[in-house]
Structures are given as C-alpha cells and as structure tokens.
mmCIF file of C-alpha atoms in Angstrom:
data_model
loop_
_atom_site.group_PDB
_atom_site.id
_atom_site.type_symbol
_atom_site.label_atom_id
_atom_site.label_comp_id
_atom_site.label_asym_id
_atom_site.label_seq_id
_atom_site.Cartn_x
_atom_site.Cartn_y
_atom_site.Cartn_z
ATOM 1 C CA UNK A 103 -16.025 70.224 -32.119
ATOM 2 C CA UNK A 104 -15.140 67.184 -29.878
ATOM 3 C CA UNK A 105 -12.990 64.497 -31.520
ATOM 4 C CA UNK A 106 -14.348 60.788 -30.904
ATOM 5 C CA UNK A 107 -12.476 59.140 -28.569
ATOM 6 C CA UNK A 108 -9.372 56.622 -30.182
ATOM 7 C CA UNK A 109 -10.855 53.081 -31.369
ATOM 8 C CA UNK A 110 -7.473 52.216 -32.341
ATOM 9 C CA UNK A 111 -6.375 51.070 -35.514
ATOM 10 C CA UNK A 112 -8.731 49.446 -37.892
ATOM 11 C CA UNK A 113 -8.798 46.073 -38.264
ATOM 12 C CA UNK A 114 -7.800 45.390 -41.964
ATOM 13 C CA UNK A 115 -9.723 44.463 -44.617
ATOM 14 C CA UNK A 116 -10.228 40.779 -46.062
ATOM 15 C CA UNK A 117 -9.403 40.547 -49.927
ATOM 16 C CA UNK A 118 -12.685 40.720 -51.022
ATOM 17 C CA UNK A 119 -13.552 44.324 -48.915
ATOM 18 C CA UNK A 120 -15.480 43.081 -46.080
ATOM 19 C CA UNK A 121 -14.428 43.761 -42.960
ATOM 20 C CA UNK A 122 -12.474 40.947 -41.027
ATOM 21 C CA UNK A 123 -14.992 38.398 -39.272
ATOM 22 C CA UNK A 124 -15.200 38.038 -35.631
ATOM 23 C CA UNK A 125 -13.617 35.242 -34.561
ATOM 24 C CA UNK A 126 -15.593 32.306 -32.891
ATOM 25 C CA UNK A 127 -15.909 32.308 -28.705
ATOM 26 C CA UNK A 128 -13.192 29.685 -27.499
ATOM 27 C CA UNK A 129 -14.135 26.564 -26.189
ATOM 28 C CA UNK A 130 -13.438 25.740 -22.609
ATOM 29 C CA UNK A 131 -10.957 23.443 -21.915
ATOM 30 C CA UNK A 132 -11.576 19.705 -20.975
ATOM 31 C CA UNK A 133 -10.426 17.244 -18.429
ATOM 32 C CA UNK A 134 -9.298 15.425 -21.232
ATOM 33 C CA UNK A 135 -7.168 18.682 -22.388
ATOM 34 C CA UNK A 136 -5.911 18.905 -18.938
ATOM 35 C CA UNK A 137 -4.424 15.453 -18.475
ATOM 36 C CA UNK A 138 -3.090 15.660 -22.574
ATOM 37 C CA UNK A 139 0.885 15.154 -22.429
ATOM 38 C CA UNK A 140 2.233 14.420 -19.186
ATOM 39 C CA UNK A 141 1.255 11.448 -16.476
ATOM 40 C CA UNK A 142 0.435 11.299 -12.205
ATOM 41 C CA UNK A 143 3.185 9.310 -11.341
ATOM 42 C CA UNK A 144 5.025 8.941 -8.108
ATOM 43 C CA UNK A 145 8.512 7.687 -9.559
ATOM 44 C CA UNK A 146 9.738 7.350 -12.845
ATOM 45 C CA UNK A 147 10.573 3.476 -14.075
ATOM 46 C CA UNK A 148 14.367 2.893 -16.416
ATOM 47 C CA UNK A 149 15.499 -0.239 -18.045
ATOM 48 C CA UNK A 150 19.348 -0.749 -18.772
ATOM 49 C CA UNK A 151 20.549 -3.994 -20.627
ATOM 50 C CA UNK A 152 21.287 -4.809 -16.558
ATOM 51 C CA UNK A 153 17.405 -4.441 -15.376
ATOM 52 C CA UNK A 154 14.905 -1.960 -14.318
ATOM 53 C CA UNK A 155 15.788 0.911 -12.213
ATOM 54 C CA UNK A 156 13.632 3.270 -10.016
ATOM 55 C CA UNK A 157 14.125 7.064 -10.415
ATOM 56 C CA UNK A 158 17.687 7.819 -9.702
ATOM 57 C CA UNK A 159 18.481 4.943 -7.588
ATOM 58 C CA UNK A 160 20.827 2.363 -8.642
ATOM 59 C CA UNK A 161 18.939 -0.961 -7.530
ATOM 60 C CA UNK A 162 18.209 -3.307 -9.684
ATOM 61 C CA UNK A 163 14.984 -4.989 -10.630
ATOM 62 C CA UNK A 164 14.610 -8.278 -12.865
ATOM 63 C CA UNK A 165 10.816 -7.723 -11.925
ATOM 64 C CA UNK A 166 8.311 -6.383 -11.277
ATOM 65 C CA UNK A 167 4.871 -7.142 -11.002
ATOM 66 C CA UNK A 168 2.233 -4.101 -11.702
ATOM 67 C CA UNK A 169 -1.236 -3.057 -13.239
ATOM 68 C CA UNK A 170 -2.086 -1.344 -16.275
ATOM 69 C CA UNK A 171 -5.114 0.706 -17.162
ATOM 70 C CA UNK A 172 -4.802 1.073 -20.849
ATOM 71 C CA UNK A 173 -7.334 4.181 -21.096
ATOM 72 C CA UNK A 174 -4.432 5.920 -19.347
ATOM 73 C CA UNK A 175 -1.474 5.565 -21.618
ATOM 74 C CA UNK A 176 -0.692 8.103 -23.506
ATOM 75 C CA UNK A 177 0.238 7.705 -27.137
ATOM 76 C CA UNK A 178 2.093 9.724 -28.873
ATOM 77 C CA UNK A 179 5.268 10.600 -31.800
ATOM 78 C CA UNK A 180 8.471 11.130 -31.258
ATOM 79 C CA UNK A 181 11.592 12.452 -33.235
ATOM 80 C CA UNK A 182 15.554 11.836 -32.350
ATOM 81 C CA UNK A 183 18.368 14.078 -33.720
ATOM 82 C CA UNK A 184 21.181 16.207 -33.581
ATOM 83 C CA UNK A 185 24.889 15.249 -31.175
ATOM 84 C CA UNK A 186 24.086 15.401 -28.239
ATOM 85 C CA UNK A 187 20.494 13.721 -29.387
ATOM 86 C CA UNK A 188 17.535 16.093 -29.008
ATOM 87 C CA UNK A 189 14.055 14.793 -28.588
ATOM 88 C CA UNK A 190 10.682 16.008 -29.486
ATOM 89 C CA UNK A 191 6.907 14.637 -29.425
ATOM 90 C CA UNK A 192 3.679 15.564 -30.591
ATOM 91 C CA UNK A 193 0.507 14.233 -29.114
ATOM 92 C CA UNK A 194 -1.528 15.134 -31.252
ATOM 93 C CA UNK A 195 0.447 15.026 -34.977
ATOM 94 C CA UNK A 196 0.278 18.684 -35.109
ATOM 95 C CA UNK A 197 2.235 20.515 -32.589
ATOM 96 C CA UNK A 198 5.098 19.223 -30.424
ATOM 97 C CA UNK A 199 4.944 20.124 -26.805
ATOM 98 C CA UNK A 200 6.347 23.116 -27.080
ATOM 99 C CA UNK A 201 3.972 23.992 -29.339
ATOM 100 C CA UNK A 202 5.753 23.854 -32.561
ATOM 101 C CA UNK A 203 4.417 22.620 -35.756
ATOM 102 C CA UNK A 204 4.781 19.219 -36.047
ATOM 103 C CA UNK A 205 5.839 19.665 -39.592
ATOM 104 C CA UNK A 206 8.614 21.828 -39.051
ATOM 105 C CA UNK A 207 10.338 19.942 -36.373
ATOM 106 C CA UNK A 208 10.351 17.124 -38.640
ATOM 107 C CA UNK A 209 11.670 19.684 -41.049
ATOM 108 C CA UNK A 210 14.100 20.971 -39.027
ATOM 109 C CA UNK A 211 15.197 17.443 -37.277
ATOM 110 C CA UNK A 212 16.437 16.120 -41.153
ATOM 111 C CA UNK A 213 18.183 19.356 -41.567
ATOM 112 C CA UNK A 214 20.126 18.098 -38.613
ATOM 113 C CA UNK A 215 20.137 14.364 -39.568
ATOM 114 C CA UNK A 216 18.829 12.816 -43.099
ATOM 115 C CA UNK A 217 18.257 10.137 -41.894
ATOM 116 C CA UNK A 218 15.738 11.301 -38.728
ATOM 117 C CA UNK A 219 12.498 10.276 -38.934
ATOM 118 C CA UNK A 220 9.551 9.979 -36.463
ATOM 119 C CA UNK A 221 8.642 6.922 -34.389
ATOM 120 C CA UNK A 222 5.647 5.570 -32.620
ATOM 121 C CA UNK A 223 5.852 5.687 -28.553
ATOM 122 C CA UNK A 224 3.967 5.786 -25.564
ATOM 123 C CA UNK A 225 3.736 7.363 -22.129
ATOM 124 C CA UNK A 226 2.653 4.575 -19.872
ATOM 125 C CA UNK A 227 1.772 4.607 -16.349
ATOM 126 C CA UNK A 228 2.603 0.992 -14.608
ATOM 127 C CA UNK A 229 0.809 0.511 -10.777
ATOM 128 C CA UNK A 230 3.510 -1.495 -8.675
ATOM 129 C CA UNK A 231 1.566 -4.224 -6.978
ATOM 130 C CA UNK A 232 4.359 -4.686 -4.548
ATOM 131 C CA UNK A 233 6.393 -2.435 -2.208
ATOM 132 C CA UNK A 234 9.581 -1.689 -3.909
ATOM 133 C CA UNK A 235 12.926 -1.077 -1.632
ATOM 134 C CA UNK A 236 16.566 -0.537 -2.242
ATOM 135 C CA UNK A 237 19.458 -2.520 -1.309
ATOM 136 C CA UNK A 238 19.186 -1.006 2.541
ATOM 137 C CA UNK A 239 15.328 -1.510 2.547
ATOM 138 C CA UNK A 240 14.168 1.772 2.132
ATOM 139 C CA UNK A 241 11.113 2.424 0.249
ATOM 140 C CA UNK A 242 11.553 3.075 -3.281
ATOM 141 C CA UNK A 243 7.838 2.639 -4.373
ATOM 142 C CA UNK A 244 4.796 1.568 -2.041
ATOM 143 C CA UNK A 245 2.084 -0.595 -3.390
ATOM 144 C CA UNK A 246 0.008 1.379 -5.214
ATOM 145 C CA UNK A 247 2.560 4.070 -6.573
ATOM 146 C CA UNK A 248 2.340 4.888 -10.599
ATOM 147 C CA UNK A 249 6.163 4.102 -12.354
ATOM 148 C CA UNK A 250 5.663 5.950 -15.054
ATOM 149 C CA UNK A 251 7.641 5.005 -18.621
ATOM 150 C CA UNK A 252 8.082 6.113 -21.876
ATOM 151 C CA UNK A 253 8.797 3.335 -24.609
ATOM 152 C CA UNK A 254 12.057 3.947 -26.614
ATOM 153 C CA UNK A 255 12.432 3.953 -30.056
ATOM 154 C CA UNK A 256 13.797 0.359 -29.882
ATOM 155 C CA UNK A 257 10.871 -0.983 -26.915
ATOM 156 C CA UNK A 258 8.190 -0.141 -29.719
ATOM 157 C CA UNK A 259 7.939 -3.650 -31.193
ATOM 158 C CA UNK A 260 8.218 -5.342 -27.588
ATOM 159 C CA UNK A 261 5.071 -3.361 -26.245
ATOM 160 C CA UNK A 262 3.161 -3.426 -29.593
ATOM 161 C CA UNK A 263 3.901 -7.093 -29.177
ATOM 162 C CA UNK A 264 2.437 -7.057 -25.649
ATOM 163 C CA UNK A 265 -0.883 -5.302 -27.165
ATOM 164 C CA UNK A 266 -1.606 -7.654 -29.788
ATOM 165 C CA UNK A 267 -0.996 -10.566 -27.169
ATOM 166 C CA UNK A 268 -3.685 -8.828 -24.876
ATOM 167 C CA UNK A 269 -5.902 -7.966 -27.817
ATOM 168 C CA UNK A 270 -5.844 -11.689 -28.913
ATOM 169 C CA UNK A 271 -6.512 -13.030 -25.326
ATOM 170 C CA UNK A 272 -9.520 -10.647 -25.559
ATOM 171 C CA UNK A 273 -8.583 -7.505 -23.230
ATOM 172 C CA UNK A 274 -9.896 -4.198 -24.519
ATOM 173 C CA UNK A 275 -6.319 -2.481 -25.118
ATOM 174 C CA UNK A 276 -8.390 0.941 -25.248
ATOM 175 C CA UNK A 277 -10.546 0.544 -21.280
ATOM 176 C CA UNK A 278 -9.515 -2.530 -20.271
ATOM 177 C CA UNK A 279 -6.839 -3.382 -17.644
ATOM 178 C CA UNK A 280 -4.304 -6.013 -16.886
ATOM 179 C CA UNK A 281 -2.467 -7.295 -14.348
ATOM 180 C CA UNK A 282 1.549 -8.364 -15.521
ATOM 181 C CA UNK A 283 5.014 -9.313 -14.335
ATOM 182 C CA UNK A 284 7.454 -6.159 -16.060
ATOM 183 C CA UNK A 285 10.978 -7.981 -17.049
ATOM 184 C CA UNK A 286 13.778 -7.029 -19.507
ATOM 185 C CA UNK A 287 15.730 -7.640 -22.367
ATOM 186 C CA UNK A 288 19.092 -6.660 -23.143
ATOM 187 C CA UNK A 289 19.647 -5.278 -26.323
ATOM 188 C CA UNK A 290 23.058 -4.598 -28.711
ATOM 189 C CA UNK A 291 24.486 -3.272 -31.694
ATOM 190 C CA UNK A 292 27.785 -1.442 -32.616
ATOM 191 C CA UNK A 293 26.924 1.466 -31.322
ATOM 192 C CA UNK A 294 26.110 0.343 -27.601
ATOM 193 C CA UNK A 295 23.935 -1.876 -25.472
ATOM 194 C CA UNK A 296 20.833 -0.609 -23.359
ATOM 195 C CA UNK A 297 17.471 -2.497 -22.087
ATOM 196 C CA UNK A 298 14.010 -2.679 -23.102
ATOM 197 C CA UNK A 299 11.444 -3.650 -20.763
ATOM 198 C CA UNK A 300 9.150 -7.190 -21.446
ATOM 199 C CA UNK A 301 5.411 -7.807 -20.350
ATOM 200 C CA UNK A 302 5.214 -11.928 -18.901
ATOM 201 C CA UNK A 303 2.035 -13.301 -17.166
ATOM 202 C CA UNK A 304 -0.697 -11.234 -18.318
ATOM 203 C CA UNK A 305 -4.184 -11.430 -16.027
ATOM 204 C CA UNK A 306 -7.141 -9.402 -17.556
ATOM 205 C CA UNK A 307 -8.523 -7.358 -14.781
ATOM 206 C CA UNK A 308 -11.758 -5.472 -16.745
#
C-alpha cells in the first residue's frame, strides 16, 4: 500500500490540546515604515565647542540659516555605555535598530555601566537656505541640501527649549515649519568640552 507523501513534522500542540492557530496574514508595510529610522540628507551637520562643521570638512560655521519641517524629525531613545562608548536607539521603545529588545539593551547597557540610562533625542533634518562653501570656495552644501543632525545627550534641553519657544509663538511643532538662524554653544565640564547647536530668529513658515 502507498505511503502518503511526508507533511513534515507536526506542528505541536497548544497546552490545552488544540492544535496551534494559524497565524494572522502580515500587514504590508507603509511609507511611514519605510522612512522609520534613518533621514534623506545630502550631508551630515557637527557642532564642536568651536562651531558647526559640514561632513568631514574642517570649516567652520558660527551660522547658519535653514528650514525645518517638524513632521520630518524623527524622535527617538538613546542609550550610552561601555569604554570606548557604545550607542544604541530605539524608535519605537521596543526594539533598537538592530532589532533588539529595547529592554535588554537597557539591561545589558547597566551591566556595563550602573549608572547608564536612556535619554530623549532626535534625528533632525535642517534645509540650508544658503550655499555653503569651504575655505577655497568649494561647495559644501547648495541651497536646498538636507544637514541632517542628531541631538546629543547634552543638546536635549537646548532643542526642547527651541520647541516650547515655537510652540508658544504658536507653530505646530508636529506639521508646522520654521524658518531659523542654527548657532552654537560651547559647553564644559571635567571631563572635556564639545558644542551644542542653538536655534535664533525663528520665522513660522506653515
């Protein structure tokens, strides 16, 4: 007699003897999924405690005059630890971008460091309203071009303060846009000094 062909192995039972539930049809992906995590930008924007910097040239900016769309910044959580300091976010609270529980990298990050603990920040997509050159006049940035920036742990309160000051002036901070003059601050402690950037001049656009 003919065997049946090979089903391959049964799928196992639930604890209460029925047999294990199909799961549910996926959903398609969105535009919003898409564009979760990671920004269009042409060149990527520093700040030092000397001024603002574009990609890996060493020019320096005091400012710089730009646009923001605020339904395009990205929030987001971040975690610092370990020596050399390692860096992780989550975009969504759940799963870092590697696509790690949330949860356990925290875990793991205060195995490394007690003290570690996760901060607020924000991916955030500046349009330069100005072309942007180096000391010999080449183009570092053309009128137009995203400078993309992510706030540091430390740049928190001066953007948060920029948001309230829009969101008092009566901007949407979720659709709205502004026009804005980017600047810096130096900053210092014992352990070093660095930059964080400042928002002068704001023009609500929408």
């Amino acid at each position: 007699m003919p065997h049946p062909p090979d089903q391959g192995p049964t799928p196992p039972a639930l604890p209460n003897g029925h047999d294990r539930p199909s799961l549910p049809p996926a959903m398609p992906l969105t535009v919003d999924d898409m564009l979760m995590g990671g920004l269009a930008i042409d060149a990527w924007l520093k700040v030092s405690r000397f001024g603002m910097t574009i990609g890996d040239d060493a020019t320096i900016f005091d400012s710089i005059p730009v646009e923001l769309h605020f339904a395009e910044v990205q929030y987001c959580f971040g975690v610092r630890y370990g020596n050399p300091a390692i860096y992780s976010r989550s975009y969504d609270h759940v799963t870092d971008t590697r696509g790690r529980y949330w949860h356990e990298v925290l875990r793991l990050a205060r195995e490394v460091d007690p003290e570690a603990a996760e901060f607020p920040t924000a991916d955030v997509p500046f349009v330069s309203c100005r072309a942007l050159r180096d000391r010999r006049g080449d183009l570092l940035a053309d009128e137009g071009d995203v400078l993309g920036h992510s706030i540091s742990i430390t740049g928190w309160k001066f953007f948060q303060r920029f948001l309230r000051t829009a969101q008092r002036s009566g901007i949407d901070i979720h659709v709205g846009a502004v026009r804005l003059d980017l600047g810096f601050e130096a900053q210092s402690n014992q352990k070093g000094d660095w930059g964080v950037l400042t928002f002068s001049n704001i023009q609500r656009l929408k």
